[in-house]
Short mmCIF file of N, CA and C in Angstrom, two decimals:
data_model
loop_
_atom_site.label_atom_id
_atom_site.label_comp_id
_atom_site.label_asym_id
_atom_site.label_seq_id
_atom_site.Cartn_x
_atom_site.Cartn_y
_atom_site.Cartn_z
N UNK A 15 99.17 -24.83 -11.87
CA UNK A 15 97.94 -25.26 -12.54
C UNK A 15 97.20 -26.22 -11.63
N UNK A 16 95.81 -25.94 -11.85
CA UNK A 16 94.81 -26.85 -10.93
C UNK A 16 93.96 -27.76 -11.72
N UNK A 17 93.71 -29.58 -11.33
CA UNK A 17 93.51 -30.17 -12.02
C UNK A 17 92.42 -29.92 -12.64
N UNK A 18 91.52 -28.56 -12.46
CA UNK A 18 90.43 -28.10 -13.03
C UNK A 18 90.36 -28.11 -14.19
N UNK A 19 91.87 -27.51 -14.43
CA UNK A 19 92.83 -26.78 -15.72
C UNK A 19 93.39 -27.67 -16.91
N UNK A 20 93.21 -29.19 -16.17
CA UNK A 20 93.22 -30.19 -17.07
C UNK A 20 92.55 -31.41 -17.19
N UNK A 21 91.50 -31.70 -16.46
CA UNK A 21 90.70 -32.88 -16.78
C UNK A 21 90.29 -32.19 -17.69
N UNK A 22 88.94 -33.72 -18.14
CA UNK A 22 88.26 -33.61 -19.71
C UNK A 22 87.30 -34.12 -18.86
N UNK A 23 86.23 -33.20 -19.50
CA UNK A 23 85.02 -33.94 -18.64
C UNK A 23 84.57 -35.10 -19.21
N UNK A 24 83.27 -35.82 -18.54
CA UNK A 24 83.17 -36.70 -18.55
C UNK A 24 82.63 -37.31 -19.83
N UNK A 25 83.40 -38.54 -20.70
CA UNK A 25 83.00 -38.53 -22.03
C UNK A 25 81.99 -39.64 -22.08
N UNK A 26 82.42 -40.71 -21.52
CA UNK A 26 81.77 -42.23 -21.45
C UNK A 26 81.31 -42.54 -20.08
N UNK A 27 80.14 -43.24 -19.85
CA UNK A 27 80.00 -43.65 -19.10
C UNK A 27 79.10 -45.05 -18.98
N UNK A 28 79.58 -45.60 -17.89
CA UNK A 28 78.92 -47.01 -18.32
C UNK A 28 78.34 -47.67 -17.28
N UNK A 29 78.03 -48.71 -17.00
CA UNK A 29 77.14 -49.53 -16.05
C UNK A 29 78.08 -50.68 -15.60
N UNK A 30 77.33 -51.58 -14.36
CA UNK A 30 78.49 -52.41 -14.22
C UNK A 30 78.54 -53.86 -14.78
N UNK A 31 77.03 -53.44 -15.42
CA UNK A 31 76.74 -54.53 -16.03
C UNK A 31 76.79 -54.70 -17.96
N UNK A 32 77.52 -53.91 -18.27
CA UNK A 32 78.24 -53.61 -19.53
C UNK A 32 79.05 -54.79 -19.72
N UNK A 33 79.19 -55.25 -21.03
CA UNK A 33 80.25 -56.07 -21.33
C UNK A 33 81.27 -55.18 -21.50
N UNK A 34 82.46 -55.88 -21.21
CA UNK A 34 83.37 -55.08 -21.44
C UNK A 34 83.60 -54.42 -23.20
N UNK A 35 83.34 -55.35 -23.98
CA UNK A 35 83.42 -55.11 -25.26
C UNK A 35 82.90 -53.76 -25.50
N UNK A 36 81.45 -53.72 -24.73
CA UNK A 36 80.94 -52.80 -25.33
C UNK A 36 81.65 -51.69 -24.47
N UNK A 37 81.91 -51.20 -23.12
CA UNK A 37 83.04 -50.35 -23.11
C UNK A 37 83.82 -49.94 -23.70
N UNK A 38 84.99 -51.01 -24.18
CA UNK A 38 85.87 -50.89 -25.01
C UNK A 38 85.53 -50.31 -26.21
N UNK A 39 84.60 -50.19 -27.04
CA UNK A 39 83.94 -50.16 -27.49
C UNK A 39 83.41 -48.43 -27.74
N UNK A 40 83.03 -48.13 -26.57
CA UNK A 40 82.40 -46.79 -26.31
C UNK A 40 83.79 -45.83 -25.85
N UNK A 41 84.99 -46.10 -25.54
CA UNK A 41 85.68 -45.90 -25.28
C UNK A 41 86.74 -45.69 -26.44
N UNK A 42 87.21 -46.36 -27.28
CA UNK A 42 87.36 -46.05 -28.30
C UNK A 42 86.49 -45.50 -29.46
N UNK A 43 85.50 -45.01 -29.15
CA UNK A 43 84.46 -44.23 -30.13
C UNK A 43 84.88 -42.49 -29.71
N UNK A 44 85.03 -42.29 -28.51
CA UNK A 44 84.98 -41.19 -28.01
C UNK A 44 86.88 -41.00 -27.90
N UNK A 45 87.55 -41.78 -27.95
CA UNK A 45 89.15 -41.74 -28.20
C UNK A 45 90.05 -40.95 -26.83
N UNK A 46 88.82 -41.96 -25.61
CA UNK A 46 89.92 -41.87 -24.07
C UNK A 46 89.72 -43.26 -23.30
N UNK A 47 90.89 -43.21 -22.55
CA UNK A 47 91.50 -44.79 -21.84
C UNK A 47 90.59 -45.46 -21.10
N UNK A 48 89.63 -44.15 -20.28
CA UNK A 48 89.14 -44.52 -19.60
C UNK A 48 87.32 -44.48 -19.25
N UNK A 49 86.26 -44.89 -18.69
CA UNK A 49 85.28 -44.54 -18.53
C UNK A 49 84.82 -44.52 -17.02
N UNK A 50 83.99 -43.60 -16.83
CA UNK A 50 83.29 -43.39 -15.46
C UNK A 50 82.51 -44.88 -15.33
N UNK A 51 82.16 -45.31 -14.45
CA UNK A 51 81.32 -46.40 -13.87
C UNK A 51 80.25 -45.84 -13.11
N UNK A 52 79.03 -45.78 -13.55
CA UNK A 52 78.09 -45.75 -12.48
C UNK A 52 76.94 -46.58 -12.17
N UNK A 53 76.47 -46.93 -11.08
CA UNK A 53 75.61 -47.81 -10.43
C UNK A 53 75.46 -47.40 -9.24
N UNK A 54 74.31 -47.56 -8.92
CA UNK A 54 72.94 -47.26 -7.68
C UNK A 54 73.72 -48.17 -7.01
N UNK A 55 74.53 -49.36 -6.75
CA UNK A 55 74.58 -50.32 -5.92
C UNK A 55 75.99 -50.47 -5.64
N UNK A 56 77.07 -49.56 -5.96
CA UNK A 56 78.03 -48.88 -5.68
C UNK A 56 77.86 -47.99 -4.59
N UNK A 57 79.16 -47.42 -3.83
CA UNK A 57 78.96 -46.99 -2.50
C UNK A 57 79.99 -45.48 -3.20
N UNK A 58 80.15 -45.28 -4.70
CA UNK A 58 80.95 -44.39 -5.30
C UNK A 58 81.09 -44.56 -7.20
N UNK A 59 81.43 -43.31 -7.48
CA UNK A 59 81.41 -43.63 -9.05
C UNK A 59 82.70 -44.14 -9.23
N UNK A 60 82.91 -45.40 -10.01
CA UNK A 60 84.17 -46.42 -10.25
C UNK A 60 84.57 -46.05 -12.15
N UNK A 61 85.84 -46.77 -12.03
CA UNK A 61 86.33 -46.00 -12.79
C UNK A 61 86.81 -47.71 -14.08
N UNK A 62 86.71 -47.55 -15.04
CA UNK A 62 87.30 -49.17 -15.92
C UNK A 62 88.23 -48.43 -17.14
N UNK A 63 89.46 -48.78 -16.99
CA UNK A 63 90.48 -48.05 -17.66
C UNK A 63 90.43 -48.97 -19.10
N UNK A 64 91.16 -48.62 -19.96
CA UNK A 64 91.61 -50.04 -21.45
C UNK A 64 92.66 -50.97 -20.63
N UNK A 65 93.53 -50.63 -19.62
CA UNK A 65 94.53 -51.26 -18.55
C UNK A 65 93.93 -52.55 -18.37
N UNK A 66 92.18 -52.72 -17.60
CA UNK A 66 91.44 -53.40 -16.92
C UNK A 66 91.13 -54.52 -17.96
N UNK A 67 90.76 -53.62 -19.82
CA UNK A 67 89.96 -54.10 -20.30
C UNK A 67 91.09 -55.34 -20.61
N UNK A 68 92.59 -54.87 -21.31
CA UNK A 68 93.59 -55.79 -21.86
C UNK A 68 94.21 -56.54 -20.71
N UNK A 69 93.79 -56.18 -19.38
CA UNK A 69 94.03 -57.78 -18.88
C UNK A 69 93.16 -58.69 -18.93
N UNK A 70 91.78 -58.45 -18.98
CA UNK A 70 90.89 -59.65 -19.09
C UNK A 70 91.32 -60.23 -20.34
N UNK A 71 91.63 -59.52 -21.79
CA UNK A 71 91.97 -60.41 -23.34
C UNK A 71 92.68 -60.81 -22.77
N UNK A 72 94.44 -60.44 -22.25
CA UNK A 72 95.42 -60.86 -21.81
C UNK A 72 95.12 -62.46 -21.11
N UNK A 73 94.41 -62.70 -20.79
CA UNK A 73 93.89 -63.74 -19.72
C UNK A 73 92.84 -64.79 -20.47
N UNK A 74 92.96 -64.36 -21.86
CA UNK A 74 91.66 -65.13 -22.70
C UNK A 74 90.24 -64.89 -21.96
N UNK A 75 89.77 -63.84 -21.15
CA UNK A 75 88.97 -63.46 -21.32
C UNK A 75 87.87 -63.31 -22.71
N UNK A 76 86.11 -63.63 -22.51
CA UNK A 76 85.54 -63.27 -23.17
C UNK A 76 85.06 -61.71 -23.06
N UNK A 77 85.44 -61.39 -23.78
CA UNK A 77 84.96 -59.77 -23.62
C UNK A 77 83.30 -59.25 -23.85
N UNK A 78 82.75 -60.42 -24.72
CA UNK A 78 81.44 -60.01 -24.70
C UNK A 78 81.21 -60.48 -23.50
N UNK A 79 81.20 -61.63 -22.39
CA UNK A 79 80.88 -62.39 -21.42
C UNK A 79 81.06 -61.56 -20.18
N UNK A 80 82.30 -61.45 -20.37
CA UNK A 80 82.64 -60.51 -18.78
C UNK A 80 82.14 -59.14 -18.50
N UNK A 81 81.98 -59.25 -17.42
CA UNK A 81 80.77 -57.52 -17.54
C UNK A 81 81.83 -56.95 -16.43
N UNK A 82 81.66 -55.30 -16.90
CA UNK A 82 82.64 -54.18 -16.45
C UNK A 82 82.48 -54.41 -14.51
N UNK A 83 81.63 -54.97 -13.88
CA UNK A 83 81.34 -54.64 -12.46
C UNK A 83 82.47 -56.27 -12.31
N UNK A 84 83.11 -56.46 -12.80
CA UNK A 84 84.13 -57.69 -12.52
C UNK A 84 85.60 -57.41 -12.63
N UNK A 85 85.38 -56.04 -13.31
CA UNK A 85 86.94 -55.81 -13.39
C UNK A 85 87.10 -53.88 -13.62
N UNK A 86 86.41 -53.40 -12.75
CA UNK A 86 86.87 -52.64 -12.22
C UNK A 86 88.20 -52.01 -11.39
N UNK A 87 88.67 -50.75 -11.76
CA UNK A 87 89.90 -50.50 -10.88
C UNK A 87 89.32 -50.40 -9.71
N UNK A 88 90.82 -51.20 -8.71
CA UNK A 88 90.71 -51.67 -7.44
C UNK A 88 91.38 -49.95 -7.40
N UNK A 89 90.15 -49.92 -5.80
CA UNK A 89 90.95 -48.24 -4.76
C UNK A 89 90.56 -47.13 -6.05
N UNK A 90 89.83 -46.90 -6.82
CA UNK A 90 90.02 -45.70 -7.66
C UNK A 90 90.27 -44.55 -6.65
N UNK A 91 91.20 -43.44 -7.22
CA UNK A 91 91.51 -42.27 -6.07
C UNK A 91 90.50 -40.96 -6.53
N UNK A 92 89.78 -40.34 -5.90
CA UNK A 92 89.32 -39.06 -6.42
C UNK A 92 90.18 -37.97 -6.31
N UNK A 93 89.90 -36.87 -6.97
CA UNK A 93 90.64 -35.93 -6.51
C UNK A 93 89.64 -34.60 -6.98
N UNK A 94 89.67 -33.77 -5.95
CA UNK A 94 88.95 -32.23 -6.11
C UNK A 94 89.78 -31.41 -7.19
N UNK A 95 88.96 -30.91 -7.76
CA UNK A 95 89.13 -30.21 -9.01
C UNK A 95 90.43 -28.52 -8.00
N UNK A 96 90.32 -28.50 -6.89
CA UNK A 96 91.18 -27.40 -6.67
C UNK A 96 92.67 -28.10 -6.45
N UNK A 97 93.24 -29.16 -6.34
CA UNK A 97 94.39 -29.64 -6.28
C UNK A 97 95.74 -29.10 -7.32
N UNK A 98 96.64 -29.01 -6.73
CA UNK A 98 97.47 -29.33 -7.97
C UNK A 98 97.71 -30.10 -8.68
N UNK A 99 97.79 -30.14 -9.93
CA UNK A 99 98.18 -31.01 -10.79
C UNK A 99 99.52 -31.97 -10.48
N UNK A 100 100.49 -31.46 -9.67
CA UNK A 100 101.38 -31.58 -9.26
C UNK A 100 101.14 -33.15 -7.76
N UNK A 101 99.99 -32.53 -7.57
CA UNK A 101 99.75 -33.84 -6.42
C UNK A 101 98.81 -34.32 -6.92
N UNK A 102 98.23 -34.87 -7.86
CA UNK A 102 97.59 -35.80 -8.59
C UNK A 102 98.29 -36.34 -9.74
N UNK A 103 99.70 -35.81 -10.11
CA UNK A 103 100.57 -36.83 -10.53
C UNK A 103 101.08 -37.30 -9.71
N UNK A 104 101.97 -36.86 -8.30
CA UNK A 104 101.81 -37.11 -7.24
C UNK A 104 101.22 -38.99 -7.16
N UNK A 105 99.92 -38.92 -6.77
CA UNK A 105 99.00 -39.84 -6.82
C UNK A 105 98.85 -40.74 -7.53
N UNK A 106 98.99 -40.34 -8.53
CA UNK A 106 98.97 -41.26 -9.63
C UNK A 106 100.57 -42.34 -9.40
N UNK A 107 101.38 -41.04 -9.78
CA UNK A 107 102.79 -42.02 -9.78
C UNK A 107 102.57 -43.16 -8.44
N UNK A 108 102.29 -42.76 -7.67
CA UNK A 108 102.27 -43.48 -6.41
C UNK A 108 101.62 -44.95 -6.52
N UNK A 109 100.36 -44.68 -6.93
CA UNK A 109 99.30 -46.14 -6.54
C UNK A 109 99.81 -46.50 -8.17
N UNK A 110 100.80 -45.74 -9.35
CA UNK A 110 100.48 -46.91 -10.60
C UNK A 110 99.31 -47.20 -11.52
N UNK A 111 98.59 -45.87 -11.24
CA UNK A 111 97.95 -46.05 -12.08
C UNK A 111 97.90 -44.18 -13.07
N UNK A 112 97.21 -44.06 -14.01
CA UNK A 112 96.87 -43.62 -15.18
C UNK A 112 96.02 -42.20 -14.97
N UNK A 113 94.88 -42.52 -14.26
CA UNK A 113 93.50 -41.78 -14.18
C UNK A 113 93.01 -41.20 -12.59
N UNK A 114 92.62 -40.05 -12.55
CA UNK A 114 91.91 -40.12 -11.69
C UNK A 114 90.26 -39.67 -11.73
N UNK A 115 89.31 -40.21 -11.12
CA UNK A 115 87.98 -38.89 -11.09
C UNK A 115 88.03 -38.26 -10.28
N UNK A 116 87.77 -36.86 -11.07
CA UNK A 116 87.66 -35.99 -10.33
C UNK A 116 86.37 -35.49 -10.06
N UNK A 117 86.48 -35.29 -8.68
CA UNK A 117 84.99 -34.71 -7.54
C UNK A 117 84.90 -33.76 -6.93
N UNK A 118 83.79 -33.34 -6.84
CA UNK A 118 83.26 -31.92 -6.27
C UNK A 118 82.39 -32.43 -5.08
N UNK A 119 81.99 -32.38 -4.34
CA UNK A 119 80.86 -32.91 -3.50
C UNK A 119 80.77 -34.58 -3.67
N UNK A 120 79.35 -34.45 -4.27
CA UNK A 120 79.30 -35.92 -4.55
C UNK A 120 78.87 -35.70 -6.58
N UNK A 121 79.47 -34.70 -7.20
CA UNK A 121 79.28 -34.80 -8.39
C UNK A 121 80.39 -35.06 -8.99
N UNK A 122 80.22 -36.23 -9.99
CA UNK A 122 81.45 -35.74 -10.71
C UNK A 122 81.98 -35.02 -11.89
N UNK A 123 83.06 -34.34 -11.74
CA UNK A 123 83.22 -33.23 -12.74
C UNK A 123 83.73 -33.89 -14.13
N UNK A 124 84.53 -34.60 -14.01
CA UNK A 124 85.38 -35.17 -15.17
C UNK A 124 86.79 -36.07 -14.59
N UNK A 125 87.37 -36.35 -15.70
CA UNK A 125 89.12 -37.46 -15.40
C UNK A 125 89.92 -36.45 -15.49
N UNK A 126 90.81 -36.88 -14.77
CA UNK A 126 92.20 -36.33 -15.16
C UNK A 126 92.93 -37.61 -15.44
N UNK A 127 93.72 -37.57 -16.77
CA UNK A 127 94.39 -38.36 -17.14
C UNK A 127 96.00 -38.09 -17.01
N UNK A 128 97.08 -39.32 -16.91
CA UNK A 128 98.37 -38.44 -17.13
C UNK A 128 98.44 -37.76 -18.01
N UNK A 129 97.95 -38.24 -19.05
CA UNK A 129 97.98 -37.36 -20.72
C UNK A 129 98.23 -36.19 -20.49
N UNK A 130 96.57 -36.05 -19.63
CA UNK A 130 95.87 -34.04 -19.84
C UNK A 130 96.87 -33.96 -18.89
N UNK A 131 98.00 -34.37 -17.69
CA UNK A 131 98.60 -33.55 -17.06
C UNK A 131 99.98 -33.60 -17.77
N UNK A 132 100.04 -34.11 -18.62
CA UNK A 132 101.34 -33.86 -19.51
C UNK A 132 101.34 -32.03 -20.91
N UNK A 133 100.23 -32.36 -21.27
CA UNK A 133 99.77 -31.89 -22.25
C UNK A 133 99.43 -30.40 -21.11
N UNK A 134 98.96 -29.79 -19.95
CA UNK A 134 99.04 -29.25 -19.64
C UNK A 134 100.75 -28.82 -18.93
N UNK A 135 101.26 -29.34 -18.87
CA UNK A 135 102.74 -29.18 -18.55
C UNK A 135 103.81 -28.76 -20.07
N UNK A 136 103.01 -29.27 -20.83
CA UNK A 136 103.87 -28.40 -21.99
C UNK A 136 103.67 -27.49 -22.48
N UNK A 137 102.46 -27.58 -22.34
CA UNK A 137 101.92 -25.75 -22.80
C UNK A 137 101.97 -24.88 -21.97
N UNK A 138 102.49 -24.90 -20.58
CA UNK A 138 102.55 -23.97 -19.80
C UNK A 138 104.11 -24.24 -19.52
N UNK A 139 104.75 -24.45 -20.29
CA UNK A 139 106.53 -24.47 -20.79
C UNK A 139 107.26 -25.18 -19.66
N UNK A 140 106.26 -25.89 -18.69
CA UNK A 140 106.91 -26.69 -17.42
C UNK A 140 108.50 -27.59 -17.89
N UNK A 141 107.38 -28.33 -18.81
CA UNK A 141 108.53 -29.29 -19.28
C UNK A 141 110.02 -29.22 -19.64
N UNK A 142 109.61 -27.63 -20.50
CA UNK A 142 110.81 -27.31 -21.58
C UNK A 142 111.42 -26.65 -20.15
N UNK A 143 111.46 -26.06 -19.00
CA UNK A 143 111.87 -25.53 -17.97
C UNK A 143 112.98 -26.48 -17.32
N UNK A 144 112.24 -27.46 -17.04
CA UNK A 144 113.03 -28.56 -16.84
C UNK A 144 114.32 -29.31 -17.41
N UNK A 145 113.57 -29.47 -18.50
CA UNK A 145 114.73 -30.04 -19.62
C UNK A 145 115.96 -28.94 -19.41
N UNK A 146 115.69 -27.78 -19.23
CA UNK A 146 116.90 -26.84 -19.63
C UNK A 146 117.44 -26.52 -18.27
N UNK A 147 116.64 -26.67 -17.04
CA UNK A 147 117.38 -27.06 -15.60
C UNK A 147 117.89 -27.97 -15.37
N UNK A 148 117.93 -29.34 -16.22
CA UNK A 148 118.18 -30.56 -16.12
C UNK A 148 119.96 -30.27 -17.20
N UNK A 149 119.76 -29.61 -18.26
CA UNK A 149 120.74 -29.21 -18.83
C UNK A 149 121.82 -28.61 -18.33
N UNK A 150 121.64 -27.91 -17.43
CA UNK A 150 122.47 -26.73 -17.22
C UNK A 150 123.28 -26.97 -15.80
N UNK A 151 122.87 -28.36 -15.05
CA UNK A 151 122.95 -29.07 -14.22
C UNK A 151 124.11 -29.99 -14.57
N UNK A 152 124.47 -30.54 -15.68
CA UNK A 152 125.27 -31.36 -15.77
C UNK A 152 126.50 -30.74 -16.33
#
């Protein structure tokens, strides 16, 4: 499977001058972790996970106060929609984080979340494959 096969396109998107609240906010309206970031004064579309948002509360952060271009994910990774899913968990596991955007050129198509690469791994019986290679092993 190709991460084509499992991002969600793009649901939220926000500015960098958003409070976070209201992210959080728009982000739980639409019921995913994460939102696209875009701004003219960016050198790329950035990415603000709920991760980003609950360390600023974590920190007594004001959430109406603090605006999303302050706490952005550091390094967001892109990844082309022809990859495997397999190396964008890959990626993910690696840098620790959750999400990636995914890119075509300079458009972007949508996230891939671990979720959608879980949720595509069970419906295409990966998982249950495993479990029963993992079984049959011991």
């Amino acid at each position: 499977m190709m991460v084509r096969d499992g991002m969600t396109p793009v649901l939220v998107t926000v500015g960098t001058s958003h409070s976070l609240r209201d992210a959080a906010r728009r982000m739980t309206q639409a019921g995913v972790g994460a939102a696209v970031v875009l701004d003219p004064d960016l050198p790329a579309p950035a990415i603000i996970t709920e991760r980003d948002v609950l360390h600023c509360a974590g920190e007594d952060g004001d959430l109406d106060a603090e605006r999303v271009g302050d706490h952005l994910t550091a390094r967001p990774v892109f990844a082309a929609p022809d990859w495997p899913l397999e190396r964008a968990a890959n990626e993910m596991s690696a840098g620790g984080f959750r999400h990636v955007i995914v890119i075509e050129g300079s458009h972007v198509l949508g996230i891939l979340s671990m979720r959608d690469i879980v949720r595509c791994w069970i419906g295409a019986g990966t998982m249950r494959e495993a479990s029963e290679l993992a079984a049959t092993a011991r």
